[in-house]
mmCIF file with all atom_site columns, C-alpha atoms in Angstrom:
data_model
loop_
_atom_site.group_PDB
_atom_site.id
_atom_site.type_symbol
_atom_site.label_atom_id
_atom_site.label_alt_id
_atom_site.label_comp_id
_atom_site.label_asym_id
_atom_site.label_entity_id
_atom_site.label_seq_id
_atom_site.pdbx_PDB_ins_code
_atom_site.Cartn_x
_atom_site.Cartn_y
_atom_site.Cartn_z
_atom_site.occupancy
_atom_site.B_iso_or_equiv
_atom_site.pdbx_formal_charge
_atom_site.auth_seq_id
_atom_site.auth_comp_id
_atom_site.auth_asym_id
_atom_site.auth_atom_id
_atom_site.pdbx_PDB_model_num
ATOM 1   C CA . SER A 1 1   ? 108.781 92.770  96.484  1.00 83.00 ? 821 SER A CA 1
ATOM 2   C CA . THR A 1 2   ? 105.135 93.565  95.947  1.00 91.00 ? 822 THR A CA 1
ATOM 3   C CA . TYR A 1 3   ? 105.382 96.792  97.913  1.00 94.00 ? 823 TYR A CA 1
ATOM 4   C CA . GLN A 1 4   ? 108.343 98.057  95.899  1.00 95.00 ? 824 GLN A CA 1
ATOM 5   C CA . PHE A 1 5   ? 106.483 97.336  92.655  1.00 95.00 ? 825 PHE A CA 1
ATOM 6   C CA . LEU A 1 6   ? 103.396 99.208  93.908  1.00 95.00 ? 826 LEU A CA 1
ATOM 7   C CA . PHE A 1 7   ? 105.521 102.143 95.072  1.00 94.00 ? 827 PHE A CA 1
ATOM 8   C CA . GLU A 1 8   ? 107.511 102.453 91.845  1.00 94.00 ? 828 GLU A CA 1
ATOM 9   C CA . ASN A 1 9   ? 104.465 102.109 89.569  1.00 93.00 ? 829 ASN A CA 1
ATOM 10  C CA . CYS A 1 10  ? 101.823 103.728 91.759  1.00 93.00 ? 830 CYS A CA 1
ATOM 11  C CA . TYR A 1 11  ? 100.237 106.165 89.307  1.00 90.00 ? 831 TYR A CA 1
ATOM 12  C CA . GLU A 1 12  ? 100.215 103.768 86.374  1.00 90.00 ? 832 GLU A CA 1
ATOM 13  C CA . LEU A 1 13  ? 98.771  100.908 88.433  1.00 92.00 ? 833 LEU A CA 1
ATOM 14  C CA . TYR A 1 14  ? 96.199  103.163 90.077  1.00 91.00 ? 834 TYR A CA 1
ATOM 15  C CA . ASN A 1 15  ? 95.010  104.464 86.719  1.00 89.00 ? 835 ASN A CA 1
ATOM 16  C CA . THR A 1 16  ? 94.759  100.892 85.420  1.00 89.00 ? 836 THR A CA 1
ATOM 17  C CA . GLU A 1 17  ? 93.118  99.382  88.503  1.00 90.00 ? 837 GLU A CA 1
ATOM 18  C CA . PHE A 1 18  ? 90.579  102.113 89.242  1.00 87.00 ? 838 PHE A CA 1
ATOM 19  C CA . GLN A 1 19  ? 88.375  104.172 86.950  1.00 78.00 ? 839 GLN A CA 1
ATOM 20  C CA . VAL A 1 20  ? 90.185  107.471 86.544  1.00 74.00 ? 840 VAL A CA 1
ATOM 21  C CA . ASP A 1 21  ? 89.245  110.617 84.637  1.00 73.00 ? 841 ASP A CA 1
ATOM 22  C CA . ARG A 1 22  ? 91.353  110.853 81.453  1.00 72.00 ? 842 ARG A CA 1
ATOM 23  C CA . ASN A 1 23  ? 92.610  114.333 82.369  1.00 68.00 ? 843 ASN A CA 1
ATOM 24  C CA . GLU A 1 24  ? 93.799  113.069 85.730  1.00 66.00 ? 844 GLU A CA 1
ATOM 25  C CA . ALA A 1 25  ? 95.468  110.088 84.071  1.00 57.00 ? 845 ALA A CA 1
ATOM 26  C CA . LYS A 1 26  ? 97.391  112.429 81.751  1.00 63.00 ? 846 LYS A CA 1
ATOM 27  C CA . ARG A 1 27  ? 98.540  114.528 84.705  1.00 60.00 ? 847 ARG A CA 1
ATOM 28  C CA . ASP A 1 28  ? 99.514  111.412 86.638  1.00 56.00 ? 848 ASP A CA 1
ATOM 29  C CA . ALA A 1 29  ? 101.627 110.162 83.741  1.00 55.00 ? 849 ALA A CA 1
ATOM 30  C CA . GLU A 1 30  ? 104.026 113.015 84.503  1.00 64.00 ? 850 GLU A CA 1
ATOM 31  C CA . ASP A 1 31  ? 104.319 111.984 88.159  1.00 68.00 ? 851 ASP A CA 1
ATOM 32  C CA . THR A 1 32  ? 106.564 109.119 89.106  1.00 74.00 ? 852 THR A CA 1
ATOM 33  C CA . GLY A 1 33  ? 106.544 109.222 92.889  1.00 82.00 ? 853 GLY A CA 1
ATOM 34  C CA . PRO A 1 34  ? 105.776 111.234 96.004  1.00 83.00 ? 854 PRO A CA 1
ATOM 35  C CA . ARG A 1 35  ? 105.925 115.027 95.838  1.00 81.00 ? 855 ARG A CA 1
ATOM 36  C CA . LEU A 1 36  ? 106.548 117.602 98.528  1.00 79.00 ? 856 LEU A CA 1
ATOM 37  C CA . ASP A 1 37  ? 103.646 119.820 97.475  1.00 82.00 ? 857 ASP A CA 1
ATOM 38  C CA . ASP A 1 38  ? 100.990 117.098 97.298  1.00 83.00 ? 858 ASP A CA 1
ATOM 39  C CA . LEU A 1 39  ? 100.041 113.930 99.189  1.00 83.00 ? 859 LEU A CA 1
ATOM 40  C CA . GLU A 1 40  ? 97.933  112.346 96.433  1.00 87.00 ? 860 GLU A CA 1
ATOM 41  C CA . PHE A 1 41  ? 100.608 109.712 95.806  1.00 90.00 ? 861 PHE A CA 1
ATOM 42  C CA . TRP A 1 42  ? 100.109 108.344 99.322  1.00 90.00 ? 862 TRP A CA 1
ATOM 43  C CA . HIS A 1 43  ? 96.309  108.150 98.935  1.00 89.00 ? 863 HIS A CA 1
ATOM 44  C CA . LYS A 1 44  ? 96.732  106.181 95.734  1.00 92.00 ? 864 LYS A CA 1
ATOM 45  C CA . LEU A 1 45  ? 99.362  103.901 97.247  1.00 94.00 ? 865 LEU A CA 1
ATOM 46  C CA . ILE A 1 46  ? 97.055  103.145 100.200 1.00 93.00 ? 866 ILE A CA 1
ATOM 47  C CA . ALA A 1 47  ? 94.250  102.232 97.775  1.00 94.00 ? 867 ALA A CA 1
ATOM 48  C CA . LEU A 1 48  ? 96.581  99.929  95.827  1.00 96.00 ? 868 LEU A CA 1
ATOM 49  C CA . ILE A 1 49  ? 97.908  98.249  98.962  1.00 96.00 ? 869 ILE A CA 1
ATOM 50  C CA . THR A 1 50  ? 94.394  97.639  100.235 1.00 95.00 ? 870 THR A CA 1
ATOM 51  C CA . SER A 1 51  ? 93.378  96.220  96.862  1.00 95.00 ? 871 SER A CA 1
ATOM 52  C CA . VAL A 1 52  ? 96.362  93.844  96.734  1.00 93.00 ? 872 VAL A CA 1
ATOM 53  C CA . ILE A 1 53  ? 95.815  92.630  100.291 1.00 92.00 ? 873 ILE A CA 1
ATOM 54  C CA . GLU A 1 54  ? 92.130  91.944  99.589  1.00 92.00 ? 874 GLU A CA 1
ATOM 55  C CA . GLU A 1 55  ? 92.975  90.133  96.360  1.00 90.00 ? 875 GLU A CA 1
ATOM 56  C CA . ASP A 1 56  ? 95.610  88.033  98.121  1.00 85.00 ? 876 ASP A CA 1
ATOM 57  C CA . LYS A 1 57  ? 93.184  87.260  100.929 1.00 84.00 ? 877 LYS A CA 1
ATOM 58  C CA . ASN A 1 58  ? 90.408  86.184  98.575  1.00 85.00 ? 878 ASN A CA 1
ATOM 59  C CA . SER A 1 59  ? 92.450  84.456  95.863  1.00 84.00 ? 879 SER A CA 1
ATOM 60  C CA . TYR A 1 60  ? 95.442  82.922  97.560  1.00 78.00 ? 880 TYR A CA 1
ATOM 61  C CA . GLY A 1 61  ? 94.504  82.863  101.225 1.00 73.00 ? 881 GLY A CA 1
ATOM 62  C CA . PRO A 1 62  ? 92.404  79.692  101.198 1.00 75.00 ? 882 PRO A CA 1
ATOM 63  C CA . VAL A 1 63  ? 95.171  77.737  99.459  1.00 76.00 ? 883 VAL A CA 1
ATOM 64  C CA . LEU A 1 64  ? 98.110  79.143  101.406 1.00 69.00 ? 884 LEU A CA 1
ATOM 65  C CA . ASN A 1 65  ? 96.392  79.008  104.786 1.00 64.00 ? 885 ASN A CA 1
ATOM 66  C CA . GLN A 1 66  ? 95.619  75.300  104.869 1.00 70.00 ? 886 GLN A CA 1
ATOM 67  C CA . PHE A 1 67  ? 97.478  75.173  108.176 1.00 65.00 ? 887 PHE A CA 1
ATOM 68  C CA . PRO A 1 68  ? 96.483  78.500  109.795 1.00 58.00 ? 888 PRO A CA 1
ATOM 69  C CA . GLN A 1 69  ? 97.559  77.474  113.288 1.00 65.00 ? 889 GLN A CA 1
ATOM 70  C CA . GLU A 1 70  ? 101.170 77.272  112.151 1.00 69.00 ? 890 GLU A CA 1
ATOM 71  C CA . LEU A 1 71  ? 101.450 80.260  109.808 1.00 71.00 ? 891 LEU A CA 1
ATOM 72  C CA . ASN A 1 72  ? 98.986  82.689  108.289 1.00 75.00 ? 892 ASN A CA 1
ATOM 73  C CA . ILE A 1 73  ? 100.612 83.836  105.049 1.00 76.00 ? 893 ILE A CA 1
ATOM 74  C CA . GLY A 1 74  ? 97.931  86.453  104.355 1.00 79.00 ? 894 GLY A CA 1
ATOM 75  C CA . GLN A 1 75  ? 98.438  88.187  107.687 1.00 84.00 ? 895 GLN A CA 1
ATOM 76  C CA . LEU A 1 76  ? 102.209 87.994  107.367 1.00 85.00 ? 896 LEU A CA 1
ATOM 77  C CA . SER A 1 77  ? 102.095 89.490  103.867 1.00 86.00 ? 897 SER A CA 1
ATOM 78  C CA . ALA A 1 78  ? 99.745  92.302  104.915 1.00 92.00 ? 898 ALA A CA 1
ATOM 79  C CA . SER A 1 79  ? 101.841 93.063  107.974 1.00 94.00 ? 899 SER A CA 1
ATOM 80  C CA . THR A 1 80  ? 105.012 93.267  105.888 1.00 94.00 ? 900 THR A CA 1
ATOM 81  C CA . ILE A 1 81  ? 103.454 95.558  103.275 1.00 95.00 ? 901 ILE A CA 1
ATOM 82  C CA . TRP A 1 82  ? 101.967 97.911  105.898 1.00 94.00 ? 902 TRP A CA 1
ATOM 83  C CA . GLY A 1 83  ? 105.298 97.941  107.769 1.00 95.00 ? 903 GLY A CA 1
ATOM 84  C CA . LEU A 1 84  ? 107.170 99.013  104.636 1.00 95.00 ? 904 LEU A CA 1
ATOM 85  C CA . PHE A 1 85  ? 104.517 101.637 103.929 1.00 93.00 ? 905 PHE A CA 1
ATOM 86  C CA . ALA A 1 86  ? 104.777 103.000 107.489 1.00 93.00 ? 906 ALA A CA 1
ATOM 87  C CA . THR A 1 87  ? 108.539 103.365 107.156 1.00 94.00 ? 907 THR A CA 1
ATOM 88  C CA . ASP A 1 88  ? 108.284 105.208 103.824 1.00 92.00 ? 908 ASP A CA 1
ATOM 89  C CA . MET A 1 89  ? 105.479 107.408 105.140 1.00 87.00 ? 909 MET A CA 1
ATOM 90  C CA . LYS A 1 90  ? 107.531 108.296 108.230 1.00 89.00 ? 910 LYS A CA 1
ATOM 91  C CA . TYR A 1 91  ? 110.460 109.476 106.105 1.00 90.00 ? 911 TYR A CA 1
ATOM 92  C CA . ALA A 1 92  ? 108.163 111.342 103.717 1.00 87.00 ? 912 ALA A CA 1
ATOM 93  C CA . LEU A 1 93  ? 106.437 113.181 106.563 1.00 85.00 ? 913 LEU A CA 1
ATOM 94  C CA . GLU A 1 94  ? 109.798 114.103 108.088 1.00 88.00 ? 914 GLU A CA 1
ATOM 95  C CA . GLU A 1 95  ? 110.781 115.601 104.739 1.00 85.00 ? 915 GLU A CA 1
ATOM 96  C CA . HIS A 1 96  ? 107.426 117.375 104.451 1.00 80.00 ? 916 HIS A CA 1
ATOM 97  C CA . GLU A 1 97  ? 107.924 118.824 107.922 1.00 81.00 ? 917 GLU A CA 1
ATOM 98  C CA . ALA A 1 98  ? 111.144 120.476 106.787 1.00 84.00 ? 918 ALA A CA 1
ATOM 99  C CA . HIS A 1 99  ? 109.486 122.156 103.775 1.00 81.00 ? 919 HIS A CA 1
ATOM 100 C CA . ARG A 1 100 ? 105.840 122.571 104.877 1.00 77.00 ? 920 ARG A CA 1
ATOM 101 C CA . LEU A 1 101 ? 104.386 122.997 101.382 1.00 75.00 ? 921 LEU A CA 1
ATOM 102 C CA . CYS A 1 102 ? 101.010 121.404 102.195 1.00 74.00 ? 922 CYS A CA 1
ATOM 103 C CA . LYS A 1 103 ? 98.214  122.660 104.440 1.00 75.00 ? 923 LYS A CA 1
ATOM 104 C CA . SER A 1 104 ? 97.626  121.016 107.819 1.00 74.00 ? 924 SER A CA 1
ATOM 105 C CA . SER A 1 105 ? 94.225  119.799 106.618 1.00 74.00 ? 925 SER A CA 1
ATOM 106 C CA . THR A 1 106 ? 95.935  117.889 103.795 1.00 72.00 ? 926 THR A CA 1
ATOM 107 C CA . TYR A 1 107 ? 97.999  115.940 106.326 1.00 70.00 ? 927 TYR A CA 1
ATOM 108 C CA . LEU A 1 108 ? 94.909  115.245 108.431 1.00 68.00 ? 928 LEU A CA 1
ATOM 109 C CA . ASN A 1 109 ? 93.071  113.915 105.383 1.00 73.00 ? 929 ASN A CA 1
ATOM 110 C CA . CYS A 1 110 ? 95.983  111.604 104.656 1.00 71.00 ? 930 CYS A CA 1
ATOM 111 C CA . HIS A 1 111 ? 95.983  110.408 108.248 1.00 64.00 ? 931 HIS A CA 1
ATOM 112 C CA . PHE A 1 112 ? 92.330  109.445 108.161 1.00 59.00 ? 932 PHE A CA 1
#
């Protein structure tokens, strides 16, 4: 699925999609997924998800939604991706709660 691809390749895709400082890109190359001591992965995943949903909406939406009364593919796709994200985020936060390696302000920043 699209979400799984974004999740598994988050840092690489983020560095490709958005302008990133070369030093940060080198550091990110070492990271492959979420970490207990940092929430940056989740910020980047949110940015990628938002980008994909907007691209789908603008590029494919008009073609796929020729019959919007019956089924809105764009909304269904966005809903599915955000649902998968919410599930992963829930489990990640439960794991973070057990270890508490980040400051409370870091979690608040991720929330907003």
